[in-house]
Amino acid sequence: MAGLGVPELIIIGLVLVLLFGAKKLPDTARALGQSLRLFKKETTKLHEEDDAREAAAQATAQPIVVQPQPLQPPAPSIEERLRLLEEENAKLRTTSQARVGEATVSGASAAQGPKDQGSV
C-alpha cells in the first residue's frame, strides 16, 4: 500500500478544492460523513440479525439421525425375469381361455333358449 505523506495529502486537498469549490466542499464532506454513519449502522444491524438467526437455529436444531437404508435385493437376472414373464403369461392364458369357454357355454345356452321358447 502506498504511503501518503503530508505533500500528497496537500495535493489531494487542492485538487478537491479546485473540483468542488470552496463553498460546496463542507456540504459534500457532511453528506459523505452521514452516508458512512448510515452504512456502518446498517451493517451492524445486519450482523446482529445474522447472529440472532444463528443462535435461534442452534437452539432449535435437533441432531440429525441418519437411519441406514435397507439393502435392496439385487435386480433379478435376465433369465429370472424371462421365467417370471412366462409364468405370468401362462396364468393370463389360462384365465383368458376360461373366460372364452364361459362365454361360449353361456352363448350356446342363450342361443338355445329362444328356440325352446318358440316351440312351446
PDB file of C-alpha atoms in Angstrom:
ATOM      1  CA  MET A   1       0.000   0.000   0.000  1.00  0.00           C
ATOM      2  CA  ALA A   2       1.332   3.404  -0.914  1.00  0.00           C
ATOM      3  CA  GLY A   3       2.227   5.630   2.000  1.00  0.00           C
ATOM      4  CA  LEU A   4       0.529   9.021   1.804  1.00  0.00           C
ATOM      5  CA  GLY A   5       2.651  11.717   3.315  1.00  0.00           C
ATOM      6  CA  VAL A   6       1.882  15.357   4.019  1.00  0.00           C
ATOM      7  CA  PRO A   7       2.754  16.592   0.496  1.00  0.00           C
ATOM      8  CA  GLU A   8       0.447  14.049  -1.140  1.00  0.00           C
ATOM      9  CA  LEU A   9      -2.453  14.942   1.171  1.00  0.00           C
ATOM     10  CA  ILE A  10      -1.992  18.656   0.409  1.00  0.00           C
ATOM     11  CA  ILE A  11      -2.083  17.956  -3.323  1.00  0.00           C
ATOM     12  CA  ILE A  12      -5.266  15.843  -2.941  1.00  0.00           C
ATOM     13  CA  GLY A  13      -6.873  18.654  -0.886  1.00  0.00           C
ATOM     14  CA  LEU A  14      -6.024  21.266  -3.538  1.00  0.00           C
ATOM     15  CA  VAL A  15      -7.477  19.072  -6.293  1.00  0.00           C
ATOM     16  CA  LEU A  16     -10.698  18.664  -4.293  1.00  0.00           C
ATOM     17  CA  VAL A  17     -10.980  22.419  -3.728  1.00  0.00           C
ATOM     18  CA  LEU A  18     -10.454  23.037  -7.435  1.00  0.00           C
ATOM     19  CA  LEU A  19     -13.033  20.402  -8.458  1.00  0.00           C
ATOM     20  CA  PHE A  20     -15.821  21.168  -5.993  1.00  0.00           C
ATOM     21  CA  GLY A  21     -15.131  24.736  -4.995  1.00  0.00           C
ATOM     22  CA  ALA A  22     -14.634  26.071  -1.500  1.00  0.00           C
ATOM     23  CA  LYS A  23     -18.379  26.594  -0.914  1.00  0.00           C
ATOM     24  CA  LYS A  24     -19.564  23.042  -1.696  1.00  0.00           C
ATOM     25  CA  LEU A  25     -16.696  21.201  -0.002  1.00  0.00           C
ATOM     26  CA  PRO A  26     -18.113  21.349   3.585  1.00  0.00           C
ATOM     27  CA  ASP A  27     -21.559  20.223   2.389  1.00  0.00           C
ATOM     28  CA  THR A  28     -20.028  17.360   0.448  1.00  0.00           C
ATOM     29  CA  ALA A  29     -17.938  16.281   3.452  1.00  0.00           C
ATOM     30  CA  ARG A  30     -21.016  16.426   5.704  1.00  0.00           C
ATOM     31  CA  ALA A  31     -23.064  14.301   3.287  1.00  0.00           C
ATOM     32  CA  LEU A  32     -20.214  11.814   2.994  1.00  0.00           C
ATOM     33  CA  GLY A  33     -19.974  11.546   6.802  1.00  0.00           C
ATOM     34  CA  GLN A  34     -23.722  10.955   7.114  1.00  0.00           C
ATOM     35  CA  SER A  35     -23.600   8.278   4.437  1.00  0.00           C
ATOM     36  CA  LEU A  36     -20.743   6.495   6.183  1.00  0.00           C
ATOM     37  CA  ARG A  37     -22.553   6.584   9.553  1.00  0.00           C
ATOM     38  CA  LEU A  38     -25.719   5.184   7.973  1.00  0.00           C
ATOM     39  CA  PHE A  39     -23.731   2.449   6.211  1.00  0.00           C
ATOM     40  CA  LYS A  40     -21.988   1.472   9.457  1.00  0.00           C
ATOM     41  CA  LYS A  41     -25.287   1.373  11.358  1.00  0.00           C
ATOM     42  CA  GLU A  42     -26.937  -0.847   8.753  1.00  0.00           C
ATOM     43  CA  THR A  43     -24.009  -3.279   8.569  1.00  0.00           C
ATOM     44  CA  THR A  44     -24.005  -3.549  12.361  1.00  0.00           C
ATOM     45  CA  LYS A  45     -27.737  -4.270  12.297  1.00  0.00           C
ATOM     46  CA  LEU A  46     -27.234  -6.969   9.649  1.00  0.00           C
ATOM     47  CA  HIS A  47     -24.507  -8.635  11.720  1.00  0.00           C
ATOM     48  CA  GLU A  48     -26.780  -8.615  14.789  1.00  0.00           C
ATOM     49  CA  GLU A  49     -29.634 -10.180  12.791  1.00  0.00           C
ATOM     50  CA  ASP A  50     -27.305 -12.873  11.452  1.00  0.00           C
ATOM     51  CA  ASP A  51     -26.082 -13.643  14.973  1.00  0.00           C
ATOM     52  CA  ALA A  52     -29.674 -13.842  16.237  1.00  0.00           C
ATOM     53  CA  ARG A  53     -30.635 -16.216  13.407  1.00  0.00           C
ATOM     54  CA  GLU A  54     -27.649 -18.454  14.098  1.00  0.00           C
ATOM     55  CA  ALA A  55     -28.470 -18.555  17.810  1.00  0.00           C
ATOM     56  CA  ALA A  56     -32.107 -19.403  17.072  1.00  0.00           C
ATOM     57  CA  ALA A  57     -31.080 -22.076  14.590  1.00  0.00           C
ATOM     58  CA  GLN A  58     -28.698 -23.656  17.084  1.00  0.00           C
ATOM     59  CA  ALA A  59     -31.336 -23.559  19.831  1.00  0.00           C
ATOM     60  CA  THR A  60     -33.965 -25.286  17.695  1.00  0.00           C
ATOM     61  CA  ALA A  61     -31.586 -27.561  15.830  1.00  0.00           C
ATOM     62  CA  GLN A  62     -32.031 -31.207  16.573  1.00  0.00           C
ATOM     63  CA  PRO A  63     -29.347 -33.726  15.919  1.00  0.00           C
ATOM     64  CA  ILE A  64     -29.760 -35.329  12.565  1.00  0.00           C
ATOM     65  CA  VAL A  65     -30.208 -39.054  12.862  1.00  0.00           C
ATOM     66  CA  VAL A  66     -29.263 -40.915   9.755  1.00  0.00           C
ATOM     67  CA  GLN A  67     -31.001 -44.239   9.539  1.00  0.00           C
ATOM     68  CA  PRO A  68     -29.344 -46.817   7.367  1.00  0.00           C
ATOM     69  CA  GLN A  69     -31.225 -47.678   4.236  1.00  0.00           C
ATOM     70  CA  PRO A  70     -32.206 -51.328   3.959  1.00  0.00           C
ATOM     71  CA  LEU A  71     -30.277 -53.126   1.324  1.00  0.00           C
ATOM     72  CA  GLN A  72     -32.345 -53.774  -1.738  1.00  0.00           C
ATOM     73  CA  PRO A  73     -32.076 -57.226  -3.210  1.00  0.00           C
ATOM     74  CA  PRO A  74     -30.118 -57.304  -6.421  1.00  0.00           C
ATOM     75  CA  ALA A  75     -32.144 -56.962  -9.578  1.00  0.00           C
ATOM     76  CA  PRO A  76     -33.200 -60.315 -10.997  1.00  0.00           C
ATOM     77  CA  SER A  77     -31.155 -61.619 -13.850  1.00  0.00           C
ATOM     78  CA  ILE A  78     -32.489 -61.696 -17.388  1.00  0.00           C
ATOM     79  CA  GLU A  79     -33.239 -65.401 -17.120  1.00  0.00           C
ATOM     80  CA  GLU A  80     -35.196 -64.868 -13.893  1.00  0.00           C
ATOM     81  CA  ARG A  81     -37.187 -62.016 -15.455  1.00  0.00           C
ATOM     82  CA  LEU A  82     -37.941 -64.132 -18.508  1.00  0.00           C
ATOM     83  CA  ARG A  83     -39.128 -67.025 -16.320  1.00  0.00           C
ATOM     84  CA  LEU A  84     -41.412 -64.679 -14.321  1.00  0.00           C
ATOM     85  CA  LEU A  85     -42.864 -63.203 -17.510  1.00  0.00           C
ATOM     86  CA  GLU A  86     -43.526 -66.652 -18.933  1.00  0.00           C
ATOM     87  CA  GLU A  87     -45.317 -67.689 -15.719  1.00  0.00           C
ATOM     88  CA  GLU A  88     -47.454 -64.555 -15.809  1.00  0.00           C
ATOM     89  CA  ASN A  89     -48.216 -65.125 -19.489  1.00  0.00           C
ATOM     90  CA  ALA A  90     -49.298 -68.702 -18.768  1.00  0.00           C
ATOM     91  CA  LYS A  91     -51.623 -67.515 -15.971  1.00  0.00           C
ATOM     92  CA  LEU A  92     -53.144 -64.906 -18.281  1.00  0.00           C
ATOM     93  CA  ARG A  93     -53.692 -67.523 -20.995  1.00  0.00           C
ATOM     94  CA  THR A  94     -55.488 -69.874 -18.625  1.00  0.00           C
ATOM     95  CA  THR A  95     -57.775 -67.120 -17.304  1.00  0.00           C
ATOM     96  CA  SER A  96     -58.394 -65.886 -20.836  1.00  0.00           C
ATOM     97  CA  GLN A  97     -59.251 -69.400 -22.048  1.00  0.00           C
ATOM     98  CA  ALA A  98     -61.549 -69.909 -19.070  1.00  0.00           C
ATOM     99  CA  ARG A  99     -63.404 -66.704 -19.896  1.00  0.00           C
ATOM    100  CA  VAL A 100     -63.725 -67.654 -23.545  1.00  0.00           C
ATOM    101  CA  GLY A 101     -65.039 -71.088 -22.501  1.00  0.00           C
ATOM    102  CA  GLU A 102     -67.616 -69.485 -20.186  1.00  0.00           C
ATOM    103  CA  ALA A 103     -68.703 -67.093 -22.914  1.00  0.00           C
ATOM    104  CA  THR A 104     -69.079 -69.967 -25.369  1.00  0.00           C
ATOM    105  CA  VAL A 105     -71.138 -72.009 -22.922  1.00  0.00           C
ATOM    106  CA  SER A 106     -73.373 -69.077 -21.962  1.00  0.00           C
ATOM    107  CA  GLY A 107     -73.654 -68.046 -25.608  1.00  0.00           C
ATOM    108  CA  ALA A 108     -74.743 -71.534 -26.641  1.00  0.00           C
ATOM    109  CA  SER A 109     -77.363 -71.731 -23.888  1.00  0.00           C
ATOM    110  CA  ALA A 110     -78.628 -68.258 -24.791  1.00  0.00           C
ATOM    111  CA  ALA A 111     -78.908 -69.334 -28.422  1.00  0.00           C
ATOM    112  CA  GLN A 112     -80.836 -72.475 -27.427  1.00  0.00           C
ATOM    113  CA  GLY A 113     -83.119 -70.576 -25.055  1.00  0.00           C
ATOM    114  CA  PRO A 114     -85.204 -68.724 -27.667  1.00  0.00           C
ATOM    115  CA  LYS A 115     -85.605 -71.873 -29.751  1.00  0.00           C
ATOM    116  CA  ASP A 116     -87.091 -73.721 -26.812  1.00  0.00           C
ATOM    117  CA  GLN A 117     -89.414 -70.836 -26.011  1.00  0.00           C
ATOM    118  CA  GLY A 118     -90.587 -70.657 -29.586  1.00  0.00           C
ATOM    119  CA  SER A 119     -91.589 -74.321 -29.659  1.00  0.00           C
ATOM    120  CA  VAL A 120     -93.665 -74.225 -26.501  1.00  0.00           C
TER     121      VAL A 120
END
